[in-house]
Coordinates of C-alpha atoms in Angstrom, one line a residue:
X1 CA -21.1 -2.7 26.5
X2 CA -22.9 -4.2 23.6
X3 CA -20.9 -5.6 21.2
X4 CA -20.8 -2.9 18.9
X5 CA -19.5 -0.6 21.6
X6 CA -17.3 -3.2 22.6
X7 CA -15.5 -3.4 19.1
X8 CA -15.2 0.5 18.8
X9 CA -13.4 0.5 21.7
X10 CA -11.2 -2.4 21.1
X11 CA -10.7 -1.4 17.7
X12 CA -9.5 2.2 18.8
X13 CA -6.9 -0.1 21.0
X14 CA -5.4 -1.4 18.2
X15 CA -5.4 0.8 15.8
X16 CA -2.4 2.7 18.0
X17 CA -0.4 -0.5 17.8
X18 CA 0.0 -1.3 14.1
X19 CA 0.3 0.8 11.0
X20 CA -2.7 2.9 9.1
X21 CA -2.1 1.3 6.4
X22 CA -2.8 -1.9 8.3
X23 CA -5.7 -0.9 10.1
X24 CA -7.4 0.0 6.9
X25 CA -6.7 -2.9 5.1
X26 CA -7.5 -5.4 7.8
X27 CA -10.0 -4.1 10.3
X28 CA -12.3 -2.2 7.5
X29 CA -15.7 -3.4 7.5
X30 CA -15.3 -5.5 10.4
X31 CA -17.8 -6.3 13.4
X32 CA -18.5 -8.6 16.3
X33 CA -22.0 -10.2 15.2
X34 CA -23.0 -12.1 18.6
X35 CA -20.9 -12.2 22.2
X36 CA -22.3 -14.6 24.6
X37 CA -21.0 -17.1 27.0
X38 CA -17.3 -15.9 26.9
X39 CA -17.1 -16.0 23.1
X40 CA -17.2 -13.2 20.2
X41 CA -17.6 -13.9 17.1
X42 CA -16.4 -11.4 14.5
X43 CA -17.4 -10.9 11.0
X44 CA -14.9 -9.9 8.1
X45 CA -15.7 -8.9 4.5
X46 CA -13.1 -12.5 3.2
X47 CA -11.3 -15.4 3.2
X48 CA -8.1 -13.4 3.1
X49 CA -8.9 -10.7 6.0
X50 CA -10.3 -14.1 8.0
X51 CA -7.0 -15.7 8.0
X52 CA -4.8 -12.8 8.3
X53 CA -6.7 -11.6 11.3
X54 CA -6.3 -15.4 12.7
X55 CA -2.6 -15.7 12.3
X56 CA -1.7 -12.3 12.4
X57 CA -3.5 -9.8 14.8
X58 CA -5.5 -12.5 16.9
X59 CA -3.4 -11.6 20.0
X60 CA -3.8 -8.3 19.6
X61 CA -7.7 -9.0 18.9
X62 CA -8.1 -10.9 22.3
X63 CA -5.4 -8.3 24.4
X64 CA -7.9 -5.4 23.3
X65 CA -11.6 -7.6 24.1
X66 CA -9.8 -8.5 27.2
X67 CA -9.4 -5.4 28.3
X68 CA -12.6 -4.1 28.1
X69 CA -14.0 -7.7 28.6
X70 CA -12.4 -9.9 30.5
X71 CA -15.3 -12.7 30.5
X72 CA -14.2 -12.6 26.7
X73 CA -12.1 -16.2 27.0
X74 CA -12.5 -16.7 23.1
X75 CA -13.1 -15.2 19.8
X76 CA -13.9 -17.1 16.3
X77 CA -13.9 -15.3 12.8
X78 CA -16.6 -16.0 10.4
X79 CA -16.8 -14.1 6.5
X80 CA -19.3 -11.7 6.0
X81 CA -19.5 -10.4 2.8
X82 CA -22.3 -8.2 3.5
X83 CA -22.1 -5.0 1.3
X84 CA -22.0 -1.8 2.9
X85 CA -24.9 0.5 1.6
X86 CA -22.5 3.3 0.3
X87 CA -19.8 1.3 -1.5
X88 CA -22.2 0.2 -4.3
X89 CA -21.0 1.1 -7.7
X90 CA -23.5 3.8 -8.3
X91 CA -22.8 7.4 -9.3
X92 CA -22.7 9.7 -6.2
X93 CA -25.3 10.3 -5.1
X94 CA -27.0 12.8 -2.0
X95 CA -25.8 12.4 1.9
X96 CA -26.8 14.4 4.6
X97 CA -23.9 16.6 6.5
X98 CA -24.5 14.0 9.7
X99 CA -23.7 11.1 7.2
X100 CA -21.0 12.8 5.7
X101 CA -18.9 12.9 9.4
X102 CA -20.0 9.2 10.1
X103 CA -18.5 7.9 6.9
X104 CA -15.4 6.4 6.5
X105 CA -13.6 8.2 3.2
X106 CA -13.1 5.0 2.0
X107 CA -16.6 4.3 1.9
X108 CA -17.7 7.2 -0.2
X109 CA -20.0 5.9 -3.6
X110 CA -17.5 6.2 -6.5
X111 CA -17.9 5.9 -10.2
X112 CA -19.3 2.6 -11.5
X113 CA -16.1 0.5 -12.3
X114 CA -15.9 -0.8 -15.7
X115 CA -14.0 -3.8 -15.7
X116 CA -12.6 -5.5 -19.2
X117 CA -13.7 -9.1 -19.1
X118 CA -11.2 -10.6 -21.2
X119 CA -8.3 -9.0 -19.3
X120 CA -9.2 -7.6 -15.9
X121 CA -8.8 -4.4 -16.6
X122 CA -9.9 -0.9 -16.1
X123 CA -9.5 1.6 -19.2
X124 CA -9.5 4.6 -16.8
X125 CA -5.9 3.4 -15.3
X126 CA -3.8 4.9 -18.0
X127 CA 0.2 5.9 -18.1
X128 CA -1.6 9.4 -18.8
X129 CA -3.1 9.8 -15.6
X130 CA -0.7 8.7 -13.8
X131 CA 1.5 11.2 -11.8
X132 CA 5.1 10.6 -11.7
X133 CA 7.2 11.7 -8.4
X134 CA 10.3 11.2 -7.1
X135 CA 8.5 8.3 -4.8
X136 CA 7.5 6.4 -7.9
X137 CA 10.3 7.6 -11.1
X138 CA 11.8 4.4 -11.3
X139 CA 8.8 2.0 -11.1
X140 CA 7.3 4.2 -13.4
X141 CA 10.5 4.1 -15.6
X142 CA 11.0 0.7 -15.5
X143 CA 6.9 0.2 -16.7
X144 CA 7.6 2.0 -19.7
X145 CA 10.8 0.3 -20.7
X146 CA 8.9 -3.2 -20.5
X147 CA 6.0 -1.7 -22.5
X148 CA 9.2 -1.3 -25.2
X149 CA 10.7 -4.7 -24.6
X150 CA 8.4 -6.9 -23.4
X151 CA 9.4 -9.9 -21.8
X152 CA 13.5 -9.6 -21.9
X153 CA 14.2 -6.5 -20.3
X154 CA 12.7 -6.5 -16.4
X155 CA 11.1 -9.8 -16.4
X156 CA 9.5 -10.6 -14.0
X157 CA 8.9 -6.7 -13.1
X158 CA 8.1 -6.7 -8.9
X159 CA 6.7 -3.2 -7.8
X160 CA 6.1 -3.0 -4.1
X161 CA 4.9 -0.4 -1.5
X162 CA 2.4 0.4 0.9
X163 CA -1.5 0.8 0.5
X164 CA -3.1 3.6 -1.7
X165 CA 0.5 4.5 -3.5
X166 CA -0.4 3.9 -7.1
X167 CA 1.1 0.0 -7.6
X168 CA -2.8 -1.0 -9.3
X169 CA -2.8 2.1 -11.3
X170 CA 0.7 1.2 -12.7
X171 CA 0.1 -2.2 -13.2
X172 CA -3.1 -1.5 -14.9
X173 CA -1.7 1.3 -17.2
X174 CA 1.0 -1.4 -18.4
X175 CA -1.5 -3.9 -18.8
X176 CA -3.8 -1.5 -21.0
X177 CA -0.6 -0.5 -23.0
X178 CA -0.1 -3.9 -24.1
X179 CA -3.6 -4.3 -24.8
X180 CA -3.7 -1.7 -27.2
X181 CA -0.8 -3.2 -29.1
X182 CA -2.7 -6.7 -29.6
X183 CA -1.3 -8.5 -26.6
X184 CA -2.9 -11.3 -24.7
X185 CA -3.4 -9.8 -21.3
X186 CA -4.7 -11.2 -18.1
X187 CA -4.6 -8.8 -14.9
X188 CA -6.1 -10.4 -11.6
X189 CA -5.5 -10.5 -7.4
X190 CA -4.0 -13.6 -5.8
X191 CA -7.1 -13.9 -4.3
X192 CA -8.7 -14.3 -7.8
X193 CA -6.2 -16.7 -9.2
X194 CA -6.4 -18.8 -5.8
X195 CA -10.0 -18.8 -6.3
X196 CA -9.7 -19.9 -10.2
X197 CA -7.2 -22.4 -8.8
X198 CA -9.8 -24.3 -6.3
X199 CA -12.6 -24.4 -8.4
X200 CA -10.8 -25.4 -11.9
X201 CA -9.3 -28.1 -8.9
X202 CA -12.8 -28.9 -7.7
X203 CA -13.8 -29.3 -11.6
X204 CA -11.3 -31.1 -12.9
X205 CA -10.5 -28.3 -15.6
X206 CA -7.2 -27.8 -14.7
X207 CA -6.0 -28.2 -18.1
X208 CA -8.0 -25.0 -19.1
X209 CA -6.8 -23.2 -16.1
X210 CA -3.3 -24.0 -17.6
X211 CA -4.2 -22.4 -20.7
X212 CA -5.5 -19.2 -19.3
X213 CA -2.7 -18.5 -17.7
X214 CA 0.2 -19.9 -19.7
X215 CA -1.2 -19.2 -23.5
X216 CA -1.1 -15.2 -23.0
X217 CA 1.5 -12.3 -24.0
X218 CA 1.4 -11.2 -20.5
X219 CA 0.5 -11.9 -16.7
X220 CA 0.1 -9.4 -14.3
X221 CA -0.8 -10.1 -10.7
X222 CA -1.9 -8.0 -7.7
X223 CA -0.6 -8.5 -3.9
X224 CA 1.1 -11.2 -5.0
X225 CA 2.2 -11.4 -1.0
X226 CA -0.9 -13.8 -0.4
X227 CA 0.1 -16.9 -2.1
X228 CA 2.6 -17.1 0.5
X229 CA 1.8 -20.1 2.7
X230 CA -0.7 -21.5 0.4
X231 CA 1.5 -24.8 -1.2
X232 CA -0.9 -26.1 -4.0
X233 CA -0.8 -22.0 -4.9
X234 CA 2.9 -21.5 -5.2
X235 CA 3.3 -24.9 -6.7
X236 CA 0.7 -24.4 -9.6
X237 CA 2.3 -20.3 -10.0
X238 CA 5.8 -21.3 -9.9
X239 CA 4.9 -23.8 -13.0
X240 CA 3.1 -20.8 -15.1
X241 CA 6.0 -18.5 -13.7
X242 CA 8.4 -20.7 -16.0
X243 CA 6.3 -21.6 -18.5
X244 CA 5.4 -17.8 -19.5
X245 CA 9.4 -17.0 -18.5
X246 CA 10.9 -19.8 -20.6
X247 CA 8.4 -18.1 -23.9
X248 CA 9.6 -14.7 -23.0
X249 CA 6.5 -13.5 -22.0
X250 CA 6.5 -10.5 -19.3
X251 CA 5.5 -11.2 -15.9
X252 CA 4.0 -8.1 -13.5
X253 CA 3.7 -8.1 -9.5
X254 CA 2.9 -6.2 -7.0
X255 CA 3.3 -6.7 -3.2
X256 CA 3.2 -4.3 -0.1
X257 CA 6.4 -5.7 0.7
X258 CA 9.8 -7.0 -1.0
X259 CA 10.2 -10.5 -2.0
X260 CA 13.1 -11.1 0.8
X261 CA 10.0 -10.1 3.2
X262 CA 7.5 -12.0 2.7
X263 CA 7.0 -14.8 5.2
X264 CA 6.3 -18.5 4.2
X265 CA 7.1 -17.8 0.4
X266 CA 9.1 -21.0 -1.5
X267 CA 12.5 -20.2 -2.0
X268 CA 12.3 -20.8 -5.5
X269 CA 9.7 -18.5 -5.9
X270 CA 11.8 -15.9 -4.0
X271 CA 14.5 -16.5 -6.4
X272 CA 12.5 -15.7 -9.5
X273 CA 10.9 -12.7 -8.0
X274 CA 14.5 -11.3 -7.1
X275 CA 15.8 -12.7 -10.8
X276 CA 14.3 -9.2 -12.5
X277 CA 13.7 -5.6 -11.6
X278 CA 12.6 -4.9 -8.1
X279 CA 11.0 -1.4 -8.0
X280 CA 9.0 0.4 -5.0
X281 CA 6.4 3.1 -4.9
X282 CA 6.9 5.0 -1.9
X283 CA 5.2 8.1 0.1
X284 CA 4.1 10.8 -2.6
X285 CA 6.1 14.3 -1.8
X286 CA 3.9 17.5 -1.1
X287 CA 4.4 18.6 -4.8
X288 CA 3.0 15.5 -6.1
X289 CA 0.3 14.9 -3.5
X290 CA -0.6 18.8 -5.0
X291 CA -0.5 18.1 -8.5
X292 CA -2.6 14.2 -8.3
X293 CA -5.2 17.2 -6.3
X294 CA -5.0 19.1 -10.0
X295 CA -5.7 16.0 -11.5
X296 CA -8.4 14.3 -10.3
X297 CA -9.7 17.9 -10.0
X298 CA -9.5 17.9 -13.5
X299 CA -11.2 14.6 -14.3
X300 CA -14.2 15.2 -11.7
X301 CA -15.0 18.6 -13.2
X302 CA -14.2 20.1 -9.7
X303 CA -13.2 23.4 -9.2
X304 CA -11.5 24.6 -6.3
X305 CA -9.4 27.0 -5.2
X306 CA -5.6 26.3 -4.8
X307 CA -5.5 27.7 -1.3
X308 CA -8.2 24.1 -0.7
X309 CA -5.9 21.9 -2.4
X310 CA -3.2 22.9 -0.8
X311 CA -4.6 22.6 2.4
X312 CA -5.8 18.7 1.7
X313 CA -2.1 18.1 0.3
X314 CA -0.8 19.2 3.8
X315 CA -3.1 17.4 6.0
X316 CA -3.3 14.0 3.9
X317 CA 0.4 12.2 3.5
X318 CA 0.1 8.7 3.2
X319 CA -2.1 7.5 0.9
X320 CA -3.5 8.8 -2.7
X321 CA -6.7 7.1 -2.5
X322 CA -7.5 9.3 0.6
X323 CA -6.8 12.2 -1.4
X324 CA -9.6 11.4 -4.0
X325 CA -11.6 10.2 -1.2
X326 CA -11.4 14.0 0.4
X327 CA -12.0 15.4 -2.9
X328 CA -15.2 12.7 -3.3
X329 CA -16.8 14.1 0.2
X330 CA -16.2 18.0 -1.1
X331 CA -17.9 16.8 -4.6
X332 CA -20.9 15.0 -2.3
X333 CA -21.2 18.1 -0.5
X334 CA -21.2 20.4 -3.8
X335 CA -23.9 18.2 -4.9
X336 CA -26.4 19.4 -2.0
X337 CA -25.7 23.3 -3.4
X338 CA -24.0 23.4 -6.9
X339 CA -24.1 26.7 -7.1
X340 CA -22.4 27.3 -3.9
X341 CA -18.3 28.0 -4.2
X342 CA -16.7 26.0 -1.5
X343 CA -14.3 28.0 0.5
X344 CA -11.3 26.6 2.6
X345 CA -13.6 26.6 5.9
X346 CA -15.8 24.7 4.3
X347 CA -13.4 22.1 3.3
X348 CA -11.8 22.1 6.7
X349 CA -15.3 21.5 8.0
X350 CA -16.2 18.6 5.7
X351 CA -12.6 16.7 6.3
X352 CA -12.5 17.7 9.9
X353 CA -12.7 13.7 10.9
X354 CA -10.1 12.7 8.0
X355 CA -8.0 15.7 9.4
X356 CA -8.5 14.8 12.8
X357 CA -7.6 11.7 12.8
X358 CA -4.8 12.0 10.4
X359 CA -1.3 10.8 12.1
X360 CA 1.4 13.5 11.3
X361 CA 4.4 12.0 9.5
X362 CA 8.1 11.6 10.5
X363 CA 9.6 14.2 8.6
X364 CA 13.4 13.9 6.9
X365 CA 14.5 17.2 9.1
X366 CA 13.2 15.1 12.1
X367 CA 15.1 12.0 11.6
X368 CA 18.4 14.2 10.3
X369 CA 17.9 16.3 13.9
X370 CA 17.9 12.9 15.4
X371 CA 20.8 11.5 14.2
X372 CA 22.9 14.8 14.5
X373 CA 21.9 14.7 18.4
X374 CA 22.6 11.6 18.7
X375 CA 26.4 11.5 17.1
X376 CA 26.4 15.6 18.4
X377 CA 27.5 16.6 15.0
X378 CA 25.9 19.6 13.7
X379 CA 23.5 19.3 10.8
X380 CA 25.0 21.3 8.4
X381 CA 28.5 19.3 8.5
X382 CA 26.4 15.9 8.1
X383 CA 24.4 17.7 4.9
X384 CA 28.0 18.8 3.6
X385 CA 30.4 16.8 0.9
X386 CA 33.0 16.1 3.8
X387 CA 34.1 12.6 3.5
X388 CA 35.1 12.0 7.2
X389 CA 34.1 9.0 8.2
X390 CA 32.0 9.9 11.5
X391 CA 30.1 12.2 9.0
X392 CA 29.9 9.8 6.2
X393 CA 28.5 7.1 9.1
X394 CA 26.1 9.4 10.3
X395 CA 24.9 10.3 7.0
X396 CA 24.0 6.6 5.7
X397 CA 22.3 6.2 9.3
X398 CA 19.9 9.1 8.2
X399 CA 19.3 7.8 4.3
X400 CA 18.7 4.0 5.9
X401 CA 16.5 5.6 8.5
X402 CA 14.6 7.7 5.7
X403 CA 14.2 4.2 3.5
X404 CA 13.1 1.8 6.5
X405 CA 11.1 4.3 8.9
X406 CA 9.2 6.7 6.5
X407 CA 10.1 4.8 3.3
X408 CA 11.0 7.0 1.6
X409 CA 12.5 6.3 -2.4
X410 CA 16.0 6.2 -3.3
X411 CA 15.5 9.1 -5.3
X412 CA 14.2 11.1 -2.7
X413 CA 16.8 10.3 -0.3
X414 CA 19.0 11.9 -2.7
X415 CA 17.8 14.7 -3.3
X416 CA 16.9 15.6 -0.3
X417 CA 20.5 15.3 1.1
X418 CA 22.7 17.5 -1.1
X419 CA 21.3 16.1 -4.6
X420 CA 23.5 12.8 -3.8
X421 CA 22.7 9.8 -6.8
X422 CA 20.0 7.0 -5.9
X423 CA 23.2 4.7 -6.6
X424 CA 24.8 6.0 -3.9
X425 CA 21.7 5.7 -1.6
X426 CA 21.3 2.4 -2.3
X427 CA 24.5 1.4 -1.5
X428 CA 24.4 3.4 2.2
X429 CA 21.2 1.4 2.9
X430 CA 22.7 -1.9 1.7
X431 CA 26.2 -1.1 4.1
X432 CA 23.9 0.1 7.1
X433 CA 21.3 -3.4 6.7
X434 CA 24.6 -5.5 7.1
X435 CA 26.3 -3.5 9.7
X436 CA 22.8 -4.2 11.4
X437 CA 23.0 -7.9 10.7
X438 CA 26.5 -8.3 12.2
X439 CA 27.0 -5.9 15.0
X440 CA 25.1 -6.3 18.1
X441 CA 26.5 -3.1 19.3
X442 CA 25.2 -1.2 16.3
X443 CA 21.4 -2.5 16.8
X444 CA 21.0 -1.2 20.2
X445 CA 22.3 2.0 18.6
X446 CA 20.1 2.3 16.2
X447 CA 17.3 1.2 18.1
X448 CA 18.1 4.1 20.4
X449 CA 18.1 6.3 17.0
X450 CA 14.6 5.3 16.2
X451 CA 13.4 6.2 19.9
X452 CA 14.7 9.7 19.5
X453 CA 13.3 9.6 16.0
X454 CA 9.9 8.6 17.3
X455 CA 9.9 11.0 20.7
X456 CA 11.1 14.2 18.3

């Protein structure tokens, strides 16, 4: 095989073994540059996807190259931040059907970003375009209620959750809030204030890099999950964490994760992130998948038929940027014959790839079915109000089930069993996580639990 044969097929390898979300974020725009003499050497689009893929999914690198090559005795990672022809920021612009099946949705041309220079931010990311769910209510509530009381209420404010579920858009929309009131805003990555950090470092202008950070009404960072590890990083944040926290000024993060999960980050900084209100984005619900649809339908000038939507609202689960993205290759496709109405075969025939190699998700009747076999009670009595305390078991193993395998939010947990109170959900999840902690007996349960889950 040539190399770029070889990392197709090892790349198809492990995409079975982690999560979609991971794939996309960490094997996107990769490629193996040169293989010779037992070595491969892969190229990745940064610093961050070079050391994640080092210390995170090398094994599972070399296991799949292995395979397929087992002269492979080494590989090395080198960045490549090569652009890819169609993610320019240009309008879009003509493709050919052919192109159209070979392209990656997430490397569709989209609208040129206009980026604030002052702040960071994007005017387009407003609370008005955002759609609230069930999978996002309480992040979104607790976004406005900091917009009101900046700085005492939910500081700092930690909103976490898998790729694609809105946490940017939120963060942004808070950020542009407070800009319109006359706050001092500053929006960035980690990456970016890693990167200020080094080169004020490298300077010596670390007393301006203070100042931009700790002389504003606001800080809001993204994927705050990859400071951890970095020691000069944390050390230098945790200082404008208290600084800023001391002046009552808000503090904004996101992360894919919870602060008690992410690896190698400083107690202390743990401690602060945990000191104010943890919210998380989760899954969007078919109705809200639908109406996001309307929405961006709206803002693109794209008319479709509902029958369309509804079919891209069913097929795509996981992420809202894919759902633009679907809507970006129908809008591409429109361009080639405006005056053509696109019908549903159509759309099934331009998203046949996306659709094809969509995963289905674990539904909450799956995992409820699951349970129920396993503790052979019947459904309808675990669903009920009966307090009995094999059904009241069961029950909290299907809410902490629904939270940890499909992540699914409080609220939705809730409603979806009898209209319970996210309170109440909560506190299942919490009594299920330490039954999990202390009894051995318990996690080979559950891990049985999750098989059935998995194999239904």
């Amino acid at each position: 095989m040539n190399p770029n044969e070889l990392w197709q097929a090892a790349l198809a390898d492990i995409e079975l073994q982690i999560s979609p979300a991971n794939y996309i974020t960490w094997f996107r725009n990769t490629s193996i540059t040169a293989k010779n003499d037992g070595e491969v050497i892969i190229a990745v689009p940064s610093g961050f996807a070079k050391e994640w893929l080092e210390n995170k999914y090398h094994k599972h690198i070399l296991k799949a190259i292995r395979t397929l090559a087992p002269e492979i005795k080494e590989i090395s990672y080198i960045i490549n931040a090569r652009k890819n022809p169609l993610t320019q920021n240009t309008r879009v612009r003509l493709i050919t059907p052919q192109q159209m099946q070979k392209t990656n949705l997430y490397e569709l041309p989209l609208e040129r970003i206009v980026v604030n220079k002052e702040t960071g931010l994007n005017s387009k990311y407003t609370f008005d375009s955002f759609i609230v769910g069930s999978s996002n209510v309480i992040a979104h509530a607790a976004a406005q209620a900091i917009i009101k009381q900046p700085g005492t209420l939910y500081n700092p404010l930690f909103i976490y959750g898998g790729v694609g579920l809105g946490k940017t858009h939120l963060l942004q929309a808070i950020g542009n809030e407070f800009f319109q009131k006359g706050k001092k805003i500053r929006y960035l990555s980690s990456e970016h204030f890693l990167n200020d950090l080094v080169v004020s470092m490298r300077n010596k202008k670390m007393d301006e890099f203070k100042a931009r950070y700790r002389k504003i009404d606001a800080l809001i960072i993204d994927d705050i999950q990859f400071i951890a590890g970095k020691v000069t990083t944390q050390e230098e944040f945790f200082h404008t964490f208290n600084t800023l926290y001391e002046n009552n000024k808000q503090i904004i993060l996101s992360s894919d994760r919870p602060p008690q999960s992410i690896a190698t980050l400083e107690e202390r900084l743990r401690s602060r992130f945990e000191g104010g209100m943890i919210a998380d984005i989760s899954y969007p619900e078919y109705e809200m998948r639908l109406a996001i649809l309307q929405a961006k339908c709206k803002e693109k000038n794209l008319n479709l038929h509902l029958s369309i939507l509804q079919f891209i609202a069913e097929q795509i689960q996981r992420n809202m940027r894919e759902l633009e993205g679907a809507l970006n290759i129908l809008l591409t496709s429109k361009a080639n014959e405006p005056d053509r109405q696109i019908t549903l075969e159509d759309t099934k025939k331009a998203l046949r790839g996306i659709v094809k190699n969509s995963r289905p998700l674990i539904t909450h009747k799956v995992i409820t079915a699951a349970v129920s076999g396993f503790y052979n009670i019947k459904e309808k009595e675990i669903l009920s109000k009966n307090r009995r305390k094999e059904l009241a078991h069961a029950r909290q193993v299907i809410m902490y089930a629904m939270r940890e395998v499909i992540h699914t939010s409080y609220p939705l947990i809730g409603k979806t069993l009898g209209g319970r109170d996210h309170t109440t959900v909560m506190h299942a999840c919490n009594k299920i996580a330490e039954k999990l902690k202390k009894d051995e007996f318990f996690r080979e349960e559950f891990e049985i639990i999750k098989q059935k889950i998995l194999q239904l």
